[in-house]
Amino acid sequence: MTLLTSTRTTPTLTTARLVLRELTRADAPALFPAFANAALMRWWSRGPFDSEAELADWLAPVNGWDSGRSWAIAARADGPAIGRIVAIDRGDAISEVGYLLAAEHHGHGFAREALSALVEHLFRADAQRRIIADVDPDNAASNRLLEALGFTLEGRLREHWTTHIGRRDSYIWGLLAPEWLARS
């Protein structure tokens, strides 16, 4: 699949408790403990990162990230990143979302709050028609979150990824703009 270059800016999104701001290379030190954590990275398509430099190169390449937009999740605009959320442009008004939150911030509803803000932005401001997520079937927390936000489990792709923990299936979740907009 060809990734399309995103020409959209990465606006700052604000919720009741969070600020989603453009992620930069300077966020790598704050995010490194999460992205180096084997338990948090278990369900990703790659294993934990070995250094802050490697993470910075992956999060915010020197020549830019041309396949989408990436936000740092923070408690305040000038605060350290506690997570990352991303929207990848898949063309035809479709975005794929992904997210990771530092373990010490789990269980407080931050992932739901951040993902809700991003979905709202993608549908209302960016006029996307569809949002998708690709999740390991054993990632129970992420699957519960998507279901709670109104995503529909559309299918299971068997042995879709070969990862650091072996061949893994993927659940494909989808949400259409009219479904989201009817809820709000």
CSV table of C-alpha atoms in Angstrom, one decimal:
chain,number,residue,atom,x,y,z
A,1,MET,CA,0.0,0.0,0.0
A,2,THR,CA,1.3,3.4,-0.9
A,3,LEU,CA,1.2,6.0,1.9
A,4,LEU,CA,0.1,9.4,0.8
A,5,THR,CA,1.9,12.6,1.8
A,6,SER,CA,-0.1,14.6,4.3
A,7,THR,CA,-0.4,18.3,3.5
A,8,ARG,CA,-2.4,19.0,6.6
A,9,THR,CA,-1.0,20.8,9.5
A,10,THR,CA,-0.9,19.2,13.0
A,11,PRO,CA,-3.1,21.5,15.1
A,12,THR,CA,-3.0,21.6,18.8
A,13,LEU,CA,-6.1,19.8,20.2
A,14,THR,CA,-7.3,20.5,23.8
A,15,THR,CA,-9.5,18.4,26.0
A,16,ALA,CA,-10.7,18.8,29.6
A,17,ARG,CA,-7.4,17.3,30.9
A,18,LEU,CA,-5.0,17.0,27.9
A,19,VAL,CA,-3.3,18.9,25.2
A,20,LEU,CA,-2.4,17.1,22.0
A,21,ARG,CA,0.4,19.0,20.3
A,22,GLU,CA,2.6,18.3,17.4
A,23,LEU,CA,5.1,15.6,18.4
A,24,THR,CA,8.8,16.6,17.9
A,25,ARG,CA,12.2,14.9,18.3
A,26,ALA,CA,12.4,16.7,21.6
A,27,ASP,CA,9.6,14.4,22.9
A,28,ALA,CA,11.8,11.3,22.5
A,29,PRO,CA,13.3,11.4,26.0
A,30,ALA,CA,9.9,11.6,27.7
A,31,LEU,CA,8.5,8.9,25.6
A,32,PHE,CA,11.5,6.6,25.6
A,33,PRO,CA,10.5,4.7,28.8
A,34,ALA,CA,7.2,3.8,27.3
A,35,PHE,CA,8.6,2.8,23.8
A,36,ALA,CA,11.4,0.8,25.5
A,37,ASN,CA,8.9,-1.1,27.7
A,38,ALA,CA,8.5,-4.6,26.4
A,39,ALA,CA,5.1,-5.0,27.9
A,40,LEU,CA,3.7,-1.9,26.3
A,41,MET,CA,5.3,-2.7,22.9
A,42,ARG,CA,4.1,-6.3,22.9
A,43,TRP,CA,1.2,-5.7,20.6
A,44,TRP,CA,3.1,-3.4,18.2
A,45,SER,CA,4.5,-4.5,14.9
A,46,ARG,CA,8.0,-3.9,16.2
A,47,GLY,CA,9.8,-4.5,19.4
A,48,PRO,CA,10.9,-2.0,22.0
A,49,PHE,CA,13.4,0.8,21.1
A,50,ASP,CA,17.0,0.6,22.2
A,51,SER,CA,17.8,4.3,22.5
A,52,GLU,CA,16.3,7.7,22.6
A,53,ALA,CA,18.1,8.5,19.3
A,54,GLU,CA,16.5,5.5,17.5
A,55,LEU,CA,13.1,6.5,18.9
A,56,ALA,CA,13.5,10.2,17.8
A,57,ASP,CA,14.4,9.0,14.3
A,58,TRP,CA,11.3,6.9,14.2
A,59,LEU,CA,8.9,9.4,15.8
A,60,ALA,CA,10.0,12.5,13.9
A,61,PRO,CA,12.4,11.7,11.1
A,62,VAL,CA,14.8,14.6,10.2
A,63,ASN,CA,13.3,14.9,6.8
A,64,GLY,CA,9.7,14.9,8.2
A,65,TRP,CA,7.0,12.3,8.4
A,66,ASP,CA,5.2,12.2,5.1
A,67,SER,CA,2.6,9.6,5.7
A,68,GLY,CA,0.5,11.4,8.4
A,69,ARG,CA,0.6,13.4,11.5
A,70,SER,CA,1.7,12.7,15.0
A,71,TRP,CA,0.7,14.3,18.3
A,72,ALA,CA,2.3,14.2,21.7
A,73,ILE,CA,-0.3,13.7,24.5
A,74,ALA,CA,0.5,15.9,27.4
A,75,ALA,CA,-1.2,17.2,30.6
A,76,ARG,CA,-0.4,20.8,29.6
A,77,ALA,CA,1.0,22.5,26.5
A,78,ASP,CA,4.5,23.0,27.9
A,79,GLY,CA,4.4,19.6,29.7
A,80,PRO,CA,6.3,16.4,28.9
A,81,ALA,CA,4.7,13.9,26.6
A,82,ILE,CA,2.9,11.1,28.3
A,83,GLY,CA,1.9,9.3,25.1
A,84,ARG,CA,1.7,9.5,21.3
A,85,ILE,CA,-1.3,9.5,19.0
A,86,VAL,CA,-1.1,9.4,15.2
A,87,ALA,CA,-3.4,9.8,12.2
A,88,ILE,CA,-2.1,8.2,9.0
A,89,ASP,CA,-3.6,9.3,5.7
A,90,ARG,CA,-4.7,6.3,3.7
A,91,GLY,CA,-6.3,8.3,0.9
A,92,ASP,CA,-9.9,8.7,-0.2
A,93,ALA,CA,-10.8,10.6,3.1
A,94,ILE,CA,-9.7,7.6,5.3
A,95,SER,CA,-7.3,7.9,8.3
A,96,GLU,CA,-5.8,5.1,10.3
A,97,VAL,CA,-5.2,5.9,14.0
A,98,GLY,CA,-2.7,4.5,16.5
A,99,TYR,CA,-1.8,5.4,20.0
A,100,LEU,CA,0.5,4.5,23.0
A,101,LEU,CA,0.3,5.9,26.5
A,102,ALA,CA,2.9,5.5,29.2
A,103,ALA,CA,2.0,2.7,31.6
A,104,GLU,CA,1.8,5.0,34.7
A,105,HIS,CA,-1.0,6.9,32.9
A,106,HIS,CA,-3.2,3.9,32.2
A,107,GLY,CA,-6.5,3.5,33.9
A,108,HIS,CA,-7.4,7.3,34.0
A,109,GLY,CA,-9.3,7.6,30.7
A,110,PHE,CA,-6.5,9.5,29.0
A,111,ALA,CA,-6.4,7.2,26.0
A,112,ARG,CA,-10.1,7.5,25.5
A,113,GLU,CA,-10.0,11.3,25.9
A,114,ALA,CA,-7.1,11.7,23.5
A,115,LEU,CA,-8.6,9.3,20.9
A,116,SER,CA,-12.0,11.0,21.1
A,117,ALA,CA,-10.5,14.4,20.5
A,118,LEU,CA,-8.5,13.1,17.5
A,119,VAL,CA,-11.6,11.3,16.0
A,120,GLU,CA,-13.7,14.4,16.5
A,121,HIS,CA,-11.0,16.5,14.7
A,122,LEU,CA,-10.6,14.1,11.8
A,123,PHE,CA,-14.3,13.9,11.1
A,124,ARG,CA,-15.3,17.6,11.7
A,125,ALA,CA,-12.2,19.6,10.8
A,126,ASP,CA,-10.5,17.3,8.3
A,127,ALA,CA,-13.8,15.9,6.7
A,128,GLN,CA,-12.6,12.3,6.8
A,129,ARG,CA,-15.3,9.8,6.0
A,130,ARG,CA,-13.8,6.8,7.7
A,131,ILE,CA,-11.3,6.0,10.5
A,132,ILE,CA,-9.7,2.6,10.9
A,133,ALA,CA,-7.5,1.0,13.5
A,134,ASP,CA,-5.4,-2.2,13.2
A,135,VAL,CA,-5.1,-4.0,16.6
A,136,ASP,CA,-3.7,-7.3,17.8
A,137,PRO,CA,-6.7,-9.5,18.9
A,138,ASP,CA,-4.9,-10.1,22.2
A,139,ASN,CA,-4.6,-6.4,23.0
A,140,ALA,CA,-7.8,-6.4,25.2
A,141,ALA,CA,-7.5,-2.8,26.4
A,142,SER,CA,-7.2,-1.3,23.0
A,143,ASN,CA,-10.0,-3.4,21.6
A,144,ARG,CA,-12.3,-2.4,24.5
A,145,LEU,CA,-11.4,1.3,23.9
A,146,LEU,CA,-12.3,1.2,20.2
A,147,GLU,CA,-15.5,-0.6,20.8
A,148,ALA,CA,-16.5,1.9,23.6
A,149,LEU,CA,-15.9,4.7,21.1
A,150,GLY,CA,-18.3,3.2,18.6
A,151,PHE,CA,-15.8,1.5,16.2
A,152,THR,CA,-17.1,-1.7,14.5
A,153,LEU,CA,-15.0,-4.8,14.4
A,154,GLU,CA,-15.0,-5.4,10.6
A,155,GLY,CA,-12.7,-8.4,10.3
A,156,ARG,CA,-9.8,-10.4,11.3
A,157,LEU,CA,-6.7,-10.7,9.1
A,158,ARG,CA,-5.0,-14.0,9.9
A,159,GLU,CA,-1.2,-13.8,10.3
A,160,HIS,CA,-1.3,-10.3,9.0
A,161,TRP,CA,2.0,-9.2,10.7
A,162,THR,CA,5.3,-10.9,11.4
A,163,THR,CA,6.4,-9.1,14.5
A,164,HIS,CA,9.0,-9.4,17.2
A,165,ILE,CA,6.7,-12.0,18.9
A,166,GLY,CA,5.9,-14.0,15.8
A,167,ARG,CA,3.1,-14.0,13.2
A,168,ARG,CA,0.1,-12.2,14.5
A,169,ASP,CA,-3.5,-11.7,13.4
A,170,SER,CA,-5.0,-8.2,13.2
A,171,TYR,CA,-8.5,-7.0,14.1
A,172,ILE,CA,-9.6,-4.3,11.7
A,173,TRP,CA,-11.8,-1.7,13.4
A,174,GLY,CA,-13.8,1.0,11.4
A,175,LEU,CA,-15.8,4.0,12.2
A,176,LEU,CA,-17.8,6.1,9.7
A,177,ALA,CA,-18.3,9.8,10.0
A,178,PRO,CA,-22.2,9.5,10.2
A,179,GLU,CA,-21.8,7.0,13.1
A,180,TRP,CA,-19.6,9.3,15.1
A,181,LEU,CA,-21.5,12.5,14.3
A,182,ALA,CA,-24.8,10.9,15.4
A,183,ARG,CA,-23.3,10.2,18.8
A,184,SER,CA,-22.2,13.8,19.5
